[in-house]
């Protein structure tokens, strides 16, 4: 049946997902209120607006070679980062897989493994970037650590290691100072390396992109998950007592890890029945409500749920649910991306992709693919609107749109933004809806890469 026959279904879906400016307004206002609240609430347990202790951004003219370390859920990346000035860098990397044995062993063995990886980088792979005294250990090397796990940070180079997750259950590390664990391993390995900075990957993204473009004022990650960082006046960090704040000039700006992924509640989020169903069936149903509406981890599942309704209405697959379609999380965001990218006349690629994943009573028609493509476009466009709302709220929090007429630069990293088709255009369109043409044309969203490596090295440099 022609897609036009189901216009009423699409109109209903679009009214729920495609937010206009009036519908965006409560969310922008809600985010700004959460920034204010988070700045006053101590950073314990599940927290937002976490101070990074980084109080300066690079100019792009810095030079020298520094070490950085980036530990994620799977890989350890240790880098020698040569800052060449003029926003240019040269990176030599030593990459290792964090095995289950290491994740479940002793903390001593784990940090010794990290120290060995650094030692190999300095003495072999990147020895040409360091002086003879640095290679031999006569001169200390500065290390910036991008640690993508919870840390209760108390200084730029101090922080208590909290429960890590992602399979990391090493013994003897919980409640220890992270820098101490590194330094003890360096001592065991007779290495002269000092941890100068601990940083979150979002802060690293902001700092790294500021080296390439000093006008950068927001660091944003839009991938499987979502997070953001921006500079905030120290005087506004109400969670600190006066004794703590007195270490800094009140007019200093400190980079804040917003942990924006945990924002949102039903007082201002326009959640649909699909959002609520996804949440109810999630292992953490009341956690990260906003992120569940827009990040790469969830767009595919939302699309699957919408398609189920269209199937029940007879608008897809002749009203027959394909075997496997009722399996939660079986339809992934990467499939949406492939389907939206398929502009061929026959849509054979999309048909083959669906048939590889599900068992159909009869082969999906070209009209079926058109219906799914339109659903994907609607769901992903709301994701773009939610990204724009978050960016708009940080622009307004800093008053970047009214301070001057300069470009407003956002360093953005993440697969959902970079590789999902038309996502950049959709984010810009939503920003234009919110700010109008004059301001939105000043907003520059630039791809930021190597936040953990370049950002870690830069913050180590700034600290030193």
XYZ file of C-alpha atoms in Angstrom:
464
model
C 0.000 0.000 0.000
C 1.396 3.508 -0.795
C 3.160 5.305 2.072
C 0.700 8.207 1.716
C -1.987 5.895 3.086
C -0.224 6.018 6.456
C 0.329 9.783 6.651
C -1.739 9.936 9.850
C 0.727 7.563 11.553
C 3.698 9.675 10.468
C 1.980 12.898 11.490
C 1.377 11.499 14.959
C 4.982 10.308 15.216
C 6.402 13.622 14.015
C 4.260 15.552 16.505
C 5.891 13.544 19.307
C 9.487 13.544 18.045
C 10.092 16.663 15.932
C 10.177 19.416 18.543
C 9.589 23.048 17.589
C 11.142 25.992 19.419
C 8.328 26.199 21.976
C 8.828 22.510 22.805
C 12.615 22.937 23.013
C 12.356 25.845 25.480
C 11.490 23.866 28.666
C 14.406 21.478 28.004
C 16.947 24.290 27.532
C 15.615 25.916 30.709
C 15.705 22.565 32.542
C 19.334 21.962 31.560
C 20.416 25.406 32.753
C 18.651 24.737 36.072
C 20.509 21.419 36.349
C 23.845 23.187 35.729
C 23.059 25.574 38.570
C 21.952 22.771 40.890
C 24.931 20.560 40.036
C 27.376 23.381 40.763
C 26.006 23.444 44.330
C 25.714 19.689 44.942
C 28.791 17.788 46.249
C 30.353 15.454 43.659
C 29.806 12.170 45.475
C 28.289 8.976 44.081
C 26.301 9.775 40.940
C 27.185 13.415 40.377
C 27.088 16.128 37.743
C 29.048 19.349 37.194
C 32.338 17.830 38.375
C 35.238 20.328 38.633
C 38.299 19.260 36.623
C 40.816 21.543 38.393
C 41.921 22.666 34.917
C 41.858 26.461 34.955
C 43.420 27.349 31.610
C 43.040 26.420 27.979
C 45.918 26.165 25.509
C 46.692 28.942 23.038
C 47.803 26.615 20.254
C 51.373 27.893 20.471
C 52.644 25.480 23.145
C 55.584 23.218 22.278
C 57.339 20.245 23.885
C 56.817 16.512 24.261
C 54.574 15.063 26.968
C 53.108 11.689 27.851
C 49.427 10.874 27.916
C 47.493 7.767 28.871
C 43.953 6.913 27.820
C 42.250 3.902 29.420
C 38.798 2.906 28.176
C 36.737 -0.235 28.543
C 38.900 -2.315 26.214
C 42.139 -0.620 25.257
C 45.050 1.126 26.916
C 46.600 3.803 24.744
C 49.848 5.435 25.843
C 51.089 8.333 23.718
C 54.125 10.504 23.284
C 52.609 13.779 22.093
C 54.923 16.298 20.489
C 53.319 19.745 20.519
C 54.664 21.566 17.463
C 52.904 24.934 17.923
C 50.381 26.509 15.570
C 47.875 23.873 16.721
C 49.914 21.028 15.196
C 50.913 17.768 16.930
C 52.891 14.617 16.257
C 51.761 11.472 18.109
C 53.491 8.149 18.654
C 51.218 5.561 20.259
C 51.678 2.302 22.144
C 48.357 0.431 22.311
C 47.540 -2.625 24.423
C 44.435 -4.741 25.028
C 43.179 -4.886 28.622
C 42.616 -8.642 28.970
C 40.126 -10.274 31.318
C 43.070 -11.666 33.268
C 44.396 -8.158 33.878
C 40.948 -6.749 34.698
C 40.310 -9.465 37.284
C 43.819 -9.722 38.743
C 45.658 -7.632 41.307
C 45.966 -3.883 41.127
C 49.737 -4.236 41.386
C 49.885 -6.426 38.272
C 47.567 -4.079 36.385
C 49.540 -0.920 37.106
C 52.836 -2.725 36.461
C 51.429 -3.631 33.031
C 50.665 0.051 32.403
C 54.168 1.061 33.547
C 55.753 -1.492 31.197
C 53.692 -0.119 28.303
C 54.899 3.421 29.050
C 58.494 2.254 29.420
C 58.413 0.555 26.016
C 57.051 3.752 24.436
C 59.680 6.023 25.988
C 62.739 3.792 25.538
C 61.871 2.214 22.169
C 58.971 3.426 20.028
C 59.217 7.176 20.745
C 62.727 7.544 22.164
C 63.574 10.005 19.345
C 61.031 12.485 20.772
C 62.675 12.643 24.219
C 66.031 13.853 25.484
C 68.675 11.348 26.562
C 68.097 12.349 30.212
C 64.354 11.711 29.872
C 64.884 8.303 28.272
C 67.425 7.292 30.942
C 65.240 8.552 33.785
C 67.532 11.355 34.950
C 64.827 13.879 34.055
C 61.191 13.332 35.039
C 58.522 12.906 32.385
C 55.087 14.527 32.834
C 52.043 12.275 32.320
C 48.405 13.257 31.801
C 45.927 10.465 32.536
C 42.553 10.263 30.801
C 40.712 7.779 33.027
C 37.271 6.929 31.661
C 36.020 5.644 35.023
C 34.656 7.304 38.184
C 37.215 9.178 40.298
C 36.484 11.422 43.278
C 38.938 14.129 42.241
C 40.338 16.463 44.905
C 43.100 18.168 42.897
C 44.371 18.253 39.341
C 46.641 15.293 40.086
C 44.754 13.634 42.964
C 41.631 11.506 43.037
C 40.213 8.482 44.831
C 39.489 5.505 42.595
C 35.820 4.476 42.754
C 34.145 1.318 41.453
C 35.189 1.048 37.818
C 32.663 -1.200 36.044
C 33.178 -2.529 32.471
C 34.638 -5.747 33.936
C 37.455 -4.053 35.903
C 37.492 -5.686 39.354
C 41.209 -5.600 40.280
C 41.941 -6.176 43.945
C 43.638 -3.605 46.146
C 42.710 -0.441 44.259
C 39.258 0.668 45.463
C 39.509 3.794 47.623
C 43.176 4.352 46.743
C 44.537 7.551 45.232
C 44.909 6.944 41.498
C 48.152 8.905 41.166
C 49.680 6.923 44.054
C 48.884 3.649 42.285
C 50.726 4.897 39.206
C 53.704 6.229 41.148
C 54.122 2.999 43.113
C 54.259 1.076 39.838
C 56.764 3.532 38.357
C 58.952 3.083 41.429
C 58.799 -0.711 41.119
C 59.869 -0.361 37.480
C 62.571 2.248 38.245
C 60.883 4.905 36.087
C 60.982 8.677 36.574
C 57.420 9.554 35.507
C 55.032 11.836 37.389
C 51.263 12.027 37.009
C 50.608 15.753 36.574
C 46.922 15.595 35.709
C 43.861 13.353 35.873
C 41.123 14.176 33.392
C 37.776 13.060 32.043
C 37.567 12.326 28.299
C 35.126 15.202 27.722
C 37.487 17.696 29.356
C 40.256 16.171 27.229
C 38.184 16.760 24.097
C 37.669 20.429 24.993
C 41.360 21.004 25.759
C 42.582 19.103 22.709
C 40.351 21.042 20.343
C 41.256 24.344 21.994
C 44.852 23.644 20.927
C 43.664 23.414 17.300
C 41.194 26.305 17.682
C 41.669 28.554 20.750
C 38.094 29.878 20.408
C 36.685 26.510 21.535
C 34.312 26.894 24.497
C 32.477 23.553 24.565
C 33.712 19.981 24.344
C 30.994 17.501 23.368
C 30.890 13.729 22.928
C 28.033 12.181 20.942
C 28.611 8.474 20.447
C 27.217 5.395 22.202
C 26.843 7.751 25.145
C 26.877 11.508 25.493
C 28.666 14.052 27.670
C 29.939 17.640 27.572
C 32.337 20.063 29.243
C 32.603 23.853 29.337
C 34.470 26.534 31.379
C 32.711 27.952 34.461
C 33.798 30.732 36.840
C 35.291 29.318 40.053
C 33.125 31.769 42.016
C 30.057 29.865 40.741
C 31.193 26.467 42.065
C 28.982 26.511 45.142
C 29.705 22.882 46.062
C 33.112 24.019 47.309
C 33.480 25.781 50.632
C 35.320 29.105 50.814
C 38.573 27.457 51.939
C 38.602 25.296 48.843
C 37.593 28.115 46.486
C 40.244 30.414 47.964
C 42.936 28.350 46.240
C 41.804 29.975 42.999
C 41.054 33.464 41.747
C 37.235 33.838 41.815
C 37.343 35.131 38.225
C 39.318 32.084 37.066
C 37.417 29.729 34.825
C 37.572 25.991 35.520
C 36.589 23.322 33.042
C 33.528 21.438 34.276
C 32.659 17.861 33.356
C 28.877 18.280 33.216
C 27.976 14.550 33.154
C 25.048 15.804 31.099
C 24.138 12.195 30.307
C 22.358 11.889 33.678
C 20.250 15.035 33.158
C 16.513 15.080 32.700
C 13.219 14.268 34.397
C 9.565 14.246 33.479
C 9.037 17.835 34.617
C 10.611 19.012 31.354
C 11.462 16.031 29.126
C 8.703 15.255 26.569
C 9.107 11.492 26.758
C 6.972 9.388 24.451
C 5.495 5.976 25.173
C 8.477 4.514 23.293
C 10.937 6.275 25.632
C 9.038 5.011 28.658
C 8.923 1.447 27.334
C 12.656 1.493 26.597
C 13.365 2.774 30.105
C 11.143 0.182 31.771
C 12.927 -2.648 29.971
C 16.432 -1.297 30.700
C 18.688 -2.664 33.444
C 18.875 0.888 34.884
C 15.350 2.183 34.215
C 15.532 5.504 36.039
C 19.086 6.375 35.048
C 20.090 8.778 32.230
C 16.561 9.585 30.961
C 17.721 12.247 28.468
C 20.543 10.119 27.072
C 18.068 7.286 26.505
C 16.163 9.610 24.156
C 19.086 10.431 21.879
C 22.394 8.569 22.137
C 23.772 5.915 19.823
C 23.061 3.185 22.360
C 19.301 3.796 22.155
C 18.246 5.196 18.759
C 18.004 1.724 17.227
C 15.828 0.337 20.022
C 13.479 3.336 19.829
C 13.162 2.754 16.085
C 12.387 -0.942 16.641
C 9.600 -0.054 19.065
C 8.087 2.498 16.665
C 8.220 -0.030 13.816
C 6.290 -2.545 15.947
C 3.413 -0.089 16.123
C 3.535 0.470 12.365
C 3.478 -3.313 11.819
C 0.418 -3.635 14.063
C -1.282 -0.920 11.986
C -0.503 -2.836 8.785
C 1.891 -0.129 7.577
C 4.913 -2.481 7.519
C 5.538 -6.057 6.322
C 1.833 -6.641 5.574
C 1.153 -6.475 9.303
C 3.300 -9.536 10.084
C 6.028 -9.155 12.763
C 9.237 -10.736 11.383
C 10.762 -13.474 13.542
C 13.289 -11.785 15.838
C 11.833 -8.271 15.536
C 10.258 -8.645 18.970
C 13.713 -9.217 20.490
C 14.778 -6.072 22.404
C 17.915 -4.306 21.105
C 18.006 -6.416 17.923
C 17.669 -3.330 15.703
C 20.834 -1.288 16.156
C 21.714 2.326 15.448
C 24.329 1.254 12.901
C 21.472 -0.373 10.929
C 19.559 2.916 10.957
C 22.660 4.627 9.634
C 23.019 2.127 6.787
C 19.332 2.367 5.843
C 19.349 6.175 5.791
C 22.516 6.123 3.700
C 20.988 3.796 1.110
C 19.817 6.188 -1.612
C 19.690 3.577 -4.371
C 16.553 3.174 -6.453
C 16.034 -0.471 -5.474
C 17.054 -0.194 -1.783
C 18.540 -3.692 -2.130
C 21.262 -3.017 0.467
C 18.677 -2.168 3.111
C 16.579 -5.203 2.208
C 19.605 -7.516 2.492
C 20.569 -5.976 5.844
C 17.106 -6.628 7.286
C 16.988 -10.169 5.901
C 20.361 -10.937 7.511
C 18.921 -9.970 10.907
C 15.293 -11.131 10.804
C 13.177 -13.885 9.250
C 10.363 -12.490 7.086
C 7.185 -14.211 5.928
C 7.788 -12.479 2.591
C 10.612 -10.306 1.294
C 10.392 -6.659 2.446
C 9.123 -4.426 -0.335
C 10.585 -1.143 -1.516
C 7.656 0.561 0.246
C 8.576 -1.219 3.504
C 12.092 0.187 3.259
C 10.716 3.669 2.576
C 8.551 3.473 5.716
C 11.478 2.297 7.860
C 13.736 4.974 6.376
C 11.257 7.686 7.286
C 10.931 6.322 10.835
C 14.736 6.257 11.165
C 14.884 9.859 9.957
C 12.300 11.008 12.508
C 13.941 9.214 15.461
C 17.479 10.316 14.552
C 16.341 13.896 13.935
C 15.046 14.069 17.497
C 18.497 12.870 18.573
C 19.998 15.817 16.669
C 17.496 18.209 18.277
C 18.511 16.941 21.728
C 22.197 17.522 20.909
C 21.361 21.055 19.760
C 19.386 21.683 22.956
C 22.379 20.672 25.090
C 24.744 22.849 23.038
C 22.298 25.769 23.169
C 22.021 25.500 26.943
C 25.811 25.698 27.353
C 26.015 28.624 24.940
C 23.349 30.450 26.958
C 24.962 29.489 30.298
C 28.163 31.193 29.113
C 26.213 33.951 27.270
C 28.386 33.301 24.227
C 25.584 34.415 21.907
C 25.395 37.888 23.477
C 28.977 38.582 24.628
C 30.347 39.458 21.208
C 29.922 38.685 17.519
C 32.769 36.177 17.255
C 32.469 32.554 16.206
C 31.179 30.126 18.833
C 33.285 26.968 18.531
C 32.302 23.505 19.752
C 34.763 20.609 19.576
C 32.617 17.530 19.006
C 33.788 13.931 19.048
C 31.833 10.737 18.590
C 30.691 8.141 16.095
C 26.983 9.015 16.198
C 27.720 12.584 15.116
C 30.555 11.805 12.728
C 29.186 8.777 10.898
C 25.394 8.955 11.063
C 24.270 10.457 7.726
C 22.937 14.024 7.790
C 23.402 14.275 11.566
C 25.530 17.426 11.320
C 22.949 19.163 9.106
C 20.147 18.205 11.483
C 22.003 19.555 14.532
C 22.684 22.852 12.730
C 19.051 23.093 11.628
C 17.889 22.652 15.244
C 20.351 25.318 16.418
C 18.945 27.644 13.753
C 15.438 26.904 15.035
C 16.515 27.924 18.532
C 18.813 30.897 17.920
C 17.702 32.175 14.521
C 19.928 32.643 11.487
C 22.233 35.418 12.754
C 23.510 33.579 15.849
C 23.379 30.055 14.407
C 25.639 31.073 11.506
C 28.319 31.956 14.085
C 28.199 28.485 15.653
C 30.994 26.247 14.405
C 30.799 22.556 15.268
C 34.206 21.089 14.484
C 35.271 17.456 14.689
C 37.569 16.973 17.691
C 39.775 13.905 17.816
C 42.350 12.415 20.167
C 40.839 14.041 23.263
C 42.423 11.478 25.576
C 45.871 11.624 24.015
C 46.304 15.265 22.996
C 44.147 16.551 25.867
C 46.076 14.504 28.426
C 49.428 15.745 27.147
C 48.248 19.359 27.032
C 46.895 19.302 30.572
C 50.136 17.696 31.774
C 51.973 20.531 30.023
C 49.713 23.218 31.496
C 50.134 21.702 34.966
C 53.905 21.529 34.682
